[in-house]
Short mmCIF file of C-alpha atoms in Angstrom, two decimals:
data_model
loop_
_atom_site.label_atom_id
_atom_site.label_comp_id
_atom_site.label_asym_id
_atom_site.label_seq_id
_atom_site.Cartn_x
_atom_site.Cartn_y
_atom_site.Cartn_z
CA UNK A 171 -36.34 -29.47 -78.81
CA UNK A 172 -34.21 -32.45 -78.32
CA UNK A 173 -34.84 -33.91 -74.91
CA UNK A 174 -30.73 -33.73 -73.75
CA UNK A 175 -31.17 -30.03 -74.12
CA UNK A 176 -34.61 -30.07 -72.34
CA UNK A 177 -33.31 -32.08 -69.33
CA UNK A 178 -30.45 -29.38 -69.20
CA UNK A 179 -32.79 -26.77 -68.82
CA UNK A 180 -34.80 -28.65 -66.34
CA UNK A 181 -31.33 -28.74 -63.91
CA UNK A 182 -29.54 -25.26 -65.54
CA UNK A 183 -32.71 -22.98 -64.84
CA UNK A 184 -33.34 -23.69 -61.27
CA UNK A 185 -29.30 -23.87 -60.58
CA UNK A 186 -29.35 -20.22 -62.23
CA UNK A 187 -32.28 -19.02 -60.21
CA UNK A 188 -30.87 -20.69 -56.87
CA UNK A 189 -27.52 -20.14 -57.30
CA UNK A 190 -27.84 -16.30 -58.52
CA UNK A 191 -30.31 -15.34 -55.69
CA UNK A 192 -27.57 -16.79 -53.50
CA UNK A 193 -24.37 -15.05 -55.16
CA UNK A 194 -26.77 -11.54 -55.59
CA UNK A 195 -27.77 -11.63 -51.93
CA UNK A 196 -23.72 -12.32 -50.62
CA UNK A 197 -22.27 -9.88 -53.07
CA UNK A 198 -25.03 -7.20 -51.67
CA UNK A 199 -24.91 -8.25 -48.32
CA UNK A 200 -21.11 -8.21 -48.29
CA UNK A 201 -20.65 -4.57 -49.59
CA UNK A 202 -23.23 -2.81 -47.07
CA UNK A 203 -20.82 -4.53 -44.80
CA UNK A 204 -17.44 -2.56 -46.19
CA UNK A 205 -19.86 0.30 -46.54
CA UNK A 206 -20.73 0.43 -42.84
CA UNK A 207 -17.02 -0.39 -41.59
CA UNK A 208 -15.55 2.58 -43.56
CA UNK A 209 -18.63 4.79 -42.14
CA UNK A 210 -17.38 3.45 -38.53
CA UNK A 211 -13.85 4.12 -39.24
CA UNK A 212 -14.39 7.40 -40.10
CA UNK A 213 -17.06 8.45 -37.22
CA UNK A 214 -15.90 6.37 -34.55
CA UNK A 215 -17.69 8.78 -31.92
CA UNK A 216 -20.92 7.10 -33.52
CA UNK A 217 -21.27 3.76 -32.42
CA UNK A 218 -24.70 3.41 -35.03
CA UNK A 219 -22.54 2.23 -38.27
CA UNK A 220 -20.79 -0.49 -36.03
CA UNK A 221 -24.44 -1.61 -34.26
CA UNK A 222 -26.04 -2.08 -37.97
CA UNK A 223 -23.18 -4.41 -39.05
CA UNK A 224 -25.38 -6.49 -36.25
CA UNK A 225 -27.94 -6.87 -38.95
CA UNK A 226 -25.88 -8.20 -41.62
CA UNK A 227 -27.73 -11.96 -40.90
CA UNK A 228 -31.55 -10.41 -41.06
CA UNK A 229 -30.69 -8.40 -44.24
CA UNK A 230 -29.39 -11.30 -46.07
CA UNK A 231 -32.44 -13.79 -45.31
CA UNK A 232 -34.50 -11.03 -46.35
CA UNK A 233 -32.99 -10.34 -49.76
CA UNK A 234 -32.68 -14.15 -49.93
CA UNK A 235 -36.26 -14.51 -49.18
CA UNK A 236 -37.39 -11.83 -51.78
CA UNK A 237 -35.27 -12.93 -54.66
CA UNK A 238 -35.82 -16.02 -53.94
CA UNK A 239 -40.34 -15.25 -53.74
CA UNK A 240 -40.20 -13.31 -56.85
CA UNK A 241 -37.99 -15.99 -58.97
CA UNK A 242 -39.11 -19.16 -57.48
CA UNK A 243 -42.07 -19.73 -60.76
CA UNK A 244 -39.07 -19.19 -63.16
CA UNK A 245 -37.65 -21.94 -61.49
CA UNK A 246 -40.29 -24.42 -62.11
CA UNK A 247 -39.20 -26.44 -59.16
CA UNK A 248 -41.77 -28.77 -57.51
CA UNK A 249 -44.54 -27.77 -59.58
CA UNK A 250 -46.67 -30.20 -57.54
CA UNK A 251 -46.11 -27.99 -54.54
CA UNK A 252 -45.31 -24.78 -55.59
CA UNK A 253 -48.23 -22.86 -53.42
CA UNK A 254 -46.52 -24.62 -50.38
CA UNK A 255 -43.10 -23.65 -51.40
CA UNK A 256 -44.41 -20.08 -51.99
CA UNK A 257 -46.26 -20.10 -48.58
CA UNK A 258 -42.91 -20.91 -47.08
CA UNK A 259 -41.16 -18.00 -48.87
CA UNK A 260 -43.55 -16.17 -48.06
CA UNK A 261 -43.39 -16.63 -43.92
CA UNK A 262 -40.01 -16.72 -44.24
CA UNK A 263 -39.80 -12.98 -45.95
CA UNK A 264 -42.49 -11.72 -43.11
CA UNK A 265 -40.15 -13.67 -40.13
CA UNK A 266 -36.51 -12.18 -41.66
CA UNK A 267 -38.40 -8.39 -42.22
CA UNK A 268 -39.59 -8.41 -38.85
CA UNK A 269 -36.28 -9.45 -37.19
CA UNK A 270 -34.15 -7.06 -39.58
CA UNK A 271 -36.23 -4.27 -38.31
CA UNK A 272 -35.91 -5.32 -34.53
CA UNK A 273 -32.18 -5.40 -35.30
CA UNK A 274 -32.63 -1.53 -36.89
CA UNK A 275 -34.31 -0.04 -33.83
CA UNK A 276 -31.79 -2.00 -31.61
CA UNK A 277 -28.98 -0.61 -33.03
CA UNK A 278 -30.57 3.21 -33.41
CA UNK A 279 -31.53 2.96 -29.34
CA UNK A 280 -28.27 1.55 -27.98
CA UNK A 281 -26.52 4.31 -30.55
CA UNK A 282 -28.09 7.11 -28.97
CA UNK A 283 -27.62 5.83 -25.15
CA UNK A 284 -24.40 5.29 -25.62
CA UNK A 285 -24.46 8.84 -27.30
CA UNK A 286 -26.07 10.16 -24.39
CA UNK A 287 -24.16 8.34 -21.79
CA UNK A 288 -20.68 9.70 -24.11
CA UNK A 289 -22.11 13.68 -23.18
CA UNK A 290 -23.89 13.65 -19.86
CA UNK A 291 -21.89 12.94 -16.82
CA UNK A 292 -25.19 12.47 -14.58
CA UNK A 293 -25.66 9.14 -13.22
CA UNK A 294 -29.10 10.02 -12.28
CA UNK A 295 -29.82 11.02 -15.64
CA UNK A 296 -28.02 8.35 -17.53
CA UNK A 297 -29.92 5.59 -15.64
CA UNK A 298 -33.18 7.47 -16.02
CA UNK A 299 -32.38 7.32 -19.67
CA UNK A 300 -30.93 4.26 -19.87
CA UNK A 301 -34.54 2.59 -17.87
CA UNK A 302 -36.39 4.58 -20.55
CA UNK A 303 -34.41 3.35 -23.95
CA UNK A 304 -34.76 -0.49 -22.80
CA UNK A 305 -38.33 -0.26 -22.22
CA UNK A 306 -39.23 1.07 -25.38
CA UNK A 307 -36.79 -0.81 -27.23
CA UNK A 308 -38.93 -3.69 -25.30
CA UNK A 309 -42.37 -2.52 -26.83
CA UNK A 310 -41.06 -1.64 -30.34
CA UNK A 311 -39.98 -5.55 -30.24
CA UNK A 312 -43.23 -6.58 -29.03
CA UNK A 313 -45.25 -4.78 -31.41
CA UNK A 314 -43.01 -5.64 -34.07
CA UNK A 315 -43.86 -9.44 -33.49
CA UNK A 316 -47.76 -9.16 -33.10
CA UNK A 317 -47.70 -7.27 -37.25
CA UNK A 318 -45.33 -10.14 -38.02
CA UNK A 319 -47.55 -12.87 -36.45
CA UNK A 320 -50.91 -11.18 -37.72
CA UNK A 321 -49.14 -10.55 -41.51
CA UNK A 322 -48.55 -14.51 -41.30
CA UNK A 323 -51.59 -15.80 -40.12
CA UNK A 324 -53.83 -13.38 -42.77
CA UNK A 325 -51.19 -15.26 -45.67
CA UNK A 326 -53.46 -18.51 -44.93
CA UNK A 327 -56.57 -18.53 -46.78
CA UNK A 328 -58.62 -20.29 -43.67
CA UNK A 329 -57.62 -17.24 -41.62
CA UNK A 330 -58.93 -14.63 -44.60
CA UNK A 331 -62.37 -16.51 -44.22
CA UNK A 332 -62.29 -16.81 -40.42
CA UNK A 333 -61.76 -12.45 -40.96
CA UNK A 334 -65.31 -11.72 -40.95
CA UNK A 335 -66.52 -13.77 -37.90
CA UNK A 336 -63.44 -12.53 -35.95
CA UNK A 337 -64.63 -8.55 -36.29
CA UNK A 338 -68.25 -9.87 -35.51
CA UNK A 339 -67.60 -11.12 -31.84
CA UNK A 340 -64.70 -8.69 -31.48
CA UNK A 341 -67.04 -6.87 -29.00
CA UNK A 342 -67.42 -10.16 -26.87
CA UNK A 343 -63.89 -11.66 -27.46
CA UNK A 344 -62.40 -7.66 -26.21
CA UNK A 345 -64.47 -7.81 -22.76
CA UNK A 346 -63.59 -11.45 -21.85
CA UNK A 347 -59.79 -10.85 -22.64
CA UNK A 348 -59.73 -7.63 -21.07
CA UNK A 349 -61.15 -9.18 -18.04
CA UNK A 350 -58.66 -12.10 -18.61
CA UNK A 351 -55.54 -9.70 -19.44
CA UNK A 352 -56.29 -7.22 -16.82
CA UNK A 353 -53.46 -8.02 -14.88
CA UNK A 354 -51.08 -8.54 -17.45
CA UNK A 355 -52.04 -4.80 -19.21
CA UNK A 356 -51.87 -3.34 -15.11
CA UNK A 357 -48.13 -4.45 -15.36
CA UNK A 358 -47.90 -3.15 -19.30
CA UNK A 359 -48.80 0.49 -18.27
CA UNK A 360 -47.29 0.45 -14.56
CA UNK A 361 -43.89 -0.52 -17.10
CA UNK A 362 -44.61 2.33 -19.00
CA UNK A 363 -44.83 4.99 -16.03
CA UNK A 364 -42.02 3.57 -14.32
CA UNK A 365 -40.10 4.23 -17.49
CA UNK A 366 -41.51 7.57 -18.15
CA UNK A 367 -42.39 8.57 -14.80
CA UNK A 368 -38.57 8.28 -13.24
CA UNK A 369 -39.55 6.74 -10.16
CA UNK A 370 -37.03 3.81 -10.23
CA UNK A 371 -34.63 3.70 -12.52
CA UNK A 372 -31.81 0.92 -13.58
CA UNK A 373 -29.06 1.08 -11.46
CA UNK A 374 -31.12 3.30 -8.34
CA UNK A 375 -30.74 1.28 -4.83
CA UNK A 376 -33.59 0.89 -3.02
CA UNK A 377 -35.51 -0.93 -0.11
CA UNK A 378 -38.30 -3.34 -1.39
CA UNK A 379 -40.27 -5.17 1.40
CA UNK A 380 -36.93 -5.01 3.95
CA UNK A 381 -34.48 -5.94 1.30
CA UNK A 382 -32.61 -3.46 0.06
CA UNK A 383 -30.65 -3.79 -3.20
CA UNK A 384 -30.21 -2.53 -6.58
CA UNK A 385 -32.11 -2.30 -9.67
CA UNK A 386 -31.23 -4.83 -12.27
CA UNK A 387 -33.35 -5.24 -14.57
CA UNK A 388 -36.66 -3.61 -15.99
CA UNK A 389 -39.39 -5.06 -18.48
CA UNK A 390 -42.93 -4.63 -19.16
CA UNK A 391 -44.22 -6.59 -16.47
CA UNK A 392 -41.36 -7.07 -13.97
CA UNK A 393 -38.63 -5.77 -11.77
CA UNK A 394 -35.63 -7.56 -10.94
CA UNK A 395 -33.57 -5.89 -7.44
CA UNK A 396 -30.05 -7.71 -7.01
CA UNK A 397 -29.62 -7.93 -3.34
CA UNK A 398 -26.28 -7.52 -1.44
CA UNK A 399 -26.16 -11.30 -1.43
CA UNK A 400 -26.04 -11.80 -5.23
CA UNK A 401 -29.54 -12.56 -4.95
CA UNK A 402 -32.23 -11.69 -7.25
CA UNK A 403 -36.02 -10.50 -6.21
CA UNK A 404 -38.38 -10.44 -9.31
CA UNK A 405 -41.72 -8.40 -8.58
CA UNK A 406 -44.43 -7.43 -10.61
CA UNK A 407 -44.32 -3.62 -11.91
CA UNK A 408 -47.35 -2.90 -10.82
CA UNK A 409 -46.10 -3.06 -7.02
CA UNK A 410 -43.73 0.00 -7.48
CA UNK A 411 -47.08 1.93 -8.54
CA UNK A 412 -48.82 1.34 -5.90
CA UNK A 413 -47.04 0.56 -2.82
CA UNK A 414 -44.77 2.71 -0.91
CA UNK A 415 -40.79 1.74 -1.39
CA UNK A 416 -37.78 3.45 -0.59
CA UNK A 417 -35.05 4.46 -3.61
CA UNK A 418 -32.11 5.89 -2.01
CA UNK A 419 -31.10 7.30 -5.48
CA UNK A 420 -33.89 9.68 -5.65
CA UNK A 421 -32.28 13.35 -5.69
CA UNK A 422 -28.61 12.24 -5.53
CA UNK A 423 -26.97 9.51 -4.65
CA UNK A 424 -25.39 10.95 -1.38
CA UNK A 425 -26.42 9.46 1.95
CA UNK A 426 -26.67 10.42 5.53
CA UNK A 427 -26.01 7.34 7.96
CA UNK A 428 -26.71 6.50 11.53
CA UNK A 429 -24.93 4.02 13.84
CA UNK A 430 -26.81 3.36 17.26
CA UNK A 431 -25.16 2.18 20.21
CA UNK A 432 -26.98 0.90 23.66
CA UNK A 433 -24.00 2.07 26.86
CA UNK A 434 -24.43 2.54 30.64
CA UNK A 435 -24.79 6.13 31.98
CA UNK A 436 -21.25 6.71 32.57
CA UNK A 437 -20.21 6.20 29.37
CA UNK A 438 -17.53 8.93 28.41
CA UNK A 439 -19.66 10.54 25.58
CA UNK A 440 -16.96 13.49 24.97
CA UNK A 441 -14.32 11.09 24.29
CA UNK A 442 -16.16 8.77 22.29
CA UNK A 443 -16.91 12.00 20.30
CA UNK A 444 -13.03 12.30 19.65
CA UNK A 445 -12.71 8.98 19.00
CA UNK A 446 -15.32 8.89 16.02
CA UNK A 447 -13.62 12.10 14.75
CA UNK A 448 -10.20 10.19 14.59
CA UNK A 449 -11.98 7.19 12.88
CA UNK A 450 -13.91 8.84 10.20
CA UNK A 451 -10.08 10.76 9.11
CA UNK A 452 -9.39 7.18 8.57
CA UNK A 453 -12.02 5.89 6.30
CA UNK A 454 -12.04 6.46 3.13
CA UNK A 455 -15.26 5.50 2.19
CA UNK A 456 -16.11 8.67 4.40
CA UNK A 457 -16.85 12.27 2.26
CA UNK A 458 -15.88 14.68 5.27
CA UNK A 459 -19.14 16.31 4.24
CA UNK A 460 -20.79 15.92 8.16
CA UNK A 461 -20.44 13.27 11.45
CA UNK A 462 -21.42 13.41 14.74
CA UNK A 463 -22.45 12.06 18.24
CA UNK A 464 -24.71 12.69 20.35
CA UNK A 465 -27.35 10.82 23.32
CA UNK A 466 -30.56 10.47 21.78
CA UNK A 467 -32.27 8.29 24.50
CA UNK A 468 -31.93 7.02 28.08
CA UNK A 469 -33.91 4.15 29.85
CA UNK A 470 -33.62 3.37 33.09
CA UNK A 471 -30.52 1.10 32.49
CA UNK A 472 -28.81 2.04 29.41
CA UNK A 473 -28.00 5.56 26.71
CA UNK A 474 -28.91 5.36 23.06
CA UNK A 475 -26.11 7.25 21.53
CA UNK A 476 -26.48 8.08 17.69
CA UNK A 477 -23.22 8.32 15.69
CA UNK A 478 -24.07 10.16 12.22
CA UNK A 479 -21.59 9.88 9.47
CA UNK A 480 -22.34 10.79 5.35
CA UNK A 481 -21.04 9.39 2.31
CA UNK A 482 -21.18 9.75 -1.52
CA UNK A 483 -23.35 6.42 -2.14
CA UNK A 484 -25.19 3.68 -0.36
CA UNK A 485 -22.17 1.48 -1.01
CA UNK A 486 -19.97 3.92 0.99
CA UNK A 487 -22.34 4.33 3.72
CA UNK A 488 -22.34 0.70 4.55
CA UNK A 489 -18.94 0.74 4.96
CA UNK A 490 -18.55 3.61 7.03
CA UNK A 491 -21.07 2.74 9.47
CA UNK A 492 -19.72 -0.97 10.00
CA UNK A 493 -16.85 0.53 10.45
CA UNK A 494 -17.93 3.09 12.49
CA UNK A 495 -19.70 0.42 14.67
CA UNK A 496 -16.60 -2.03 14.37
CA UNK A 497 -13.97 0.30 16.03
CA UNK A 498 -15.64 2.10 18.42
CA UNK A 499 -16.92 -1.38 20.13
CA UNK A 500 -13.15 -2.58 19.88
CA UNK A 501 -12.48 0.88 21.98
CA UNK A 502 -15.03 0.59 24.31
CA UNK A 503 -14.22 -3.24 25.36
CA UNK A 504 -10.47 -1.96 25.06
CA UNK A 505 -10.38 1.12 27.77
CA UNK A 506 -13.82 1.65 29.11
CA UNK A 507 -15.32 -1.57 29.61
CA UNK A 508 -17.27 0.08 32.43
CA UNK A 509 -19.22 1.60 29.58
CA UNK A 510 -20.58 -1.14 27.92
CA UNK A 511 -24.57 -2.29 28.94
CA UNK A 512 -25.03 -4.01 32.43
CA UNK A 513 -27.70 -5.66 34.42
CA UNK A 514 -27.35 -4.96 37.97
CA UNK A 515 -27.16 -7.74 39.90
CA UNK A 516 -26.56 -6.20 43.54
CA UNK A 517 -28.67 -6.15 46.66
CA UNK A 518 -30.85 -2.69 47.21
CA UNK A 519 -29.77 -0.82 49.44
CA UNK A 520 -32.01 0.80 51.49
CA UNK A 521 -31.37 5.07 51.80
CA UNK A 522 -30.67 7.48 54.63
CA UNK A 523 -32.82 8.40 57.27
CA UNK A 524 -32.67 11.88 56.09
CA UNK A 525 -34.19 10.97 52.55
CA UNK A 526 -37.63 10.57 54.20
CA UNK A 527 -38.55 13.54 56.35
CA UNK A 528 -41.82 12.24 56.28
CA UNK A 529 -41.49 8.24 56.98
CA UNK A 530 -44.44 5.97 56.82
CA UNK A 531 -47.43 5.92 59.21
CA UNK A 532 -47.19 3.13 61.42
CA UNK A 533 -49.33 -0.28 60.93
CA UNK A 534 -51.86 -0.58 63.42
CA UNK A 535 -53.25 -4.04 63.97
CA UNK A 536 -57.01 -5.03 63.45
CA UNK A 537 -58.65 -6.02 66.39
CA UNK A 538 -61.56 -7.97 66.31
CA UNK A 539 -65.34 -7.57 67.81
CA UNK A 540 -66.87 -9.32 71.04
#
């Protein structure tokens, strides 16, 4: 063979083995694509065909990879190197499969929450489901990425021979990272009965260690509560398992609310009654479900007197009881100041004769001996 056409081959092969792999795995690529955009025209109440367009990156460095790994010795590119150029292809197939199928189960759980979410108008449910999709979308991922990692490691030969002496002191190496892990694989199942367990959900207010808030976020091994503030408490799983914690949530999200207020006996409890009627009419955070007022407590200075009010939500109640609290104050101060707390200040005096129809026995000096 002359050597012009020999050096052609040289550059033609590989540019036909590079360059088709390429065009093969956009023309592929780029028909699922119209396949799944006429499939989500024509269900749009299925929100899967649009989610798997999301793997349209993954699919193509797998294909890539593949046409690439089984055409790369017809290349005859860096002979010198082609087991490291393999090896590459190789980890780079294992890395682009594993992500293409975290991408698959992605899109197949957000599909059927949002599916869910679409036919159920619980919120208790929906967030119960919603806590449960994300966690096991979470441990699909996670296992996903130990296969990948072990499928890349066993692709070196040093690992292959390491094999055997691995599975001899696996008996060893499982106590001493069980020990190790012990807290980390507390949090992994604690995750896991949270999830399936519904005893705090995404979404679900509750108190944690006197802050209350809401339930952001949920992983294997922690909780994140967004305070009122915009602040965010992260705790470790394993404390909703096994310390008590209140979730207003549980069993509906309407509340019952108290407002306390500390007034001198005369306070006008009967008209303060009226007034809290007239102020709940104007609230709207108020459900008109059930409100009322009553003296709970006296001391020897001061009433306790315990406004109740309800509401649809924890939101709600805060508002109605600061407003609750708010405008009866602004009433009291207004037209019966006399009500508010006092410390008495005044001389004793002393009573009435006829109080004591039995007075004291008079004091009768000690007298001495001698």
């Amino acid at each position: 063979m002359p050597p012009t056409l020999g050096s052609m081959e040289n550059v033609l092969r590989p540019l036909i083995v590079v360059g088709g792999s390429v065009v093969l795995t956009l023309a592929v690529v780029w028909l699922a694509d119209v396949l799944l955009r006429r499939a989500d025209d024509r269900h749009p109440d299925n929100p899967l065909w649009g989610l798997a367009r999301r793997c349209r990156l993954p699919f193509q460095l797998v294909l890539c990879a593949a046409l690439l790994r089984g055409s790369f010795e017809q290349a005859e590119i860096a002979k010198d190197h082609s087991a490291g150029v393999a090896q590459a292809l190789t980890l780079m197939l294992i890395g682009s499969v594993a992500w293409l199928l975290v991408r698959i189960a992605t899109a197949v759980v957000e599909s059927t929450y949002a599916r869910y979410a679409g036919a159920h108008r619980d919120p208790a449910r929906v967030r119960r489901v919603r806590t449960q999709v994300t966690l096991i979308q979470r441990v699909v991922t996670a296992i996903v990425g130990v296969v990948a990692v072990g499928a890349m490691l066993l692709t070196f030969p040093a690992m292959q021979a390491a094999g055997t002496s691995l599975l001899a002191s696996a008996g060893v190496l499982g106590i001493v990272a069980g020990v190790a892990a012990q807290s980390t694989l507390a949090n992994l199942f604690a995750g896991l009965q949270i999830a399936f367990g519904d005893m705090v959900r995404i979404g679900d207010t509750v108190v944690v260690d006197g802050e209350w808030g809401t339930v952001d976020e949920i992983t294997l091994t922690f909780l994140a509560v967004r305070t009122w503030d915009e602040r965010r408490i992260t705790m470790p799983v394993s404390y909703f398992v096994s310390k008590p914690f209140e979730n207003w949530s549980r069993g509906g999200s309407q509340m019952t609310g108290t407002v306390f207020f500390q007034l001198d006996h005369t306070a006008p409890v009967t008209e303060m009654r009226e007034k809290l009627q007239d102020i709940l009419r104007e609230c709207a955070a108020w459900d008109g479900r059930d409100w009322g007022l009553a003296v709970t407590d006296t001391t020897p200075n001061t009433i306790q007197v315990r406004a109740l009010v309800t509401a649809k939500d924890a939101d709600d109640i805060w508002t109605v009881r600061v407003t609750v609290r708010e405008h009866l104050v602004r009433w009291l101060t207004e037209h019966h100041a006399y009500a508010l707390p006092r410390v008495n200040t005044a001389w004793a005096e002393p009573p009435p004769d006829g109080d004591h129809p039995h007075p004291p026995p008079p004091i009768v000096p000690r007298t001495g001996r001698g």
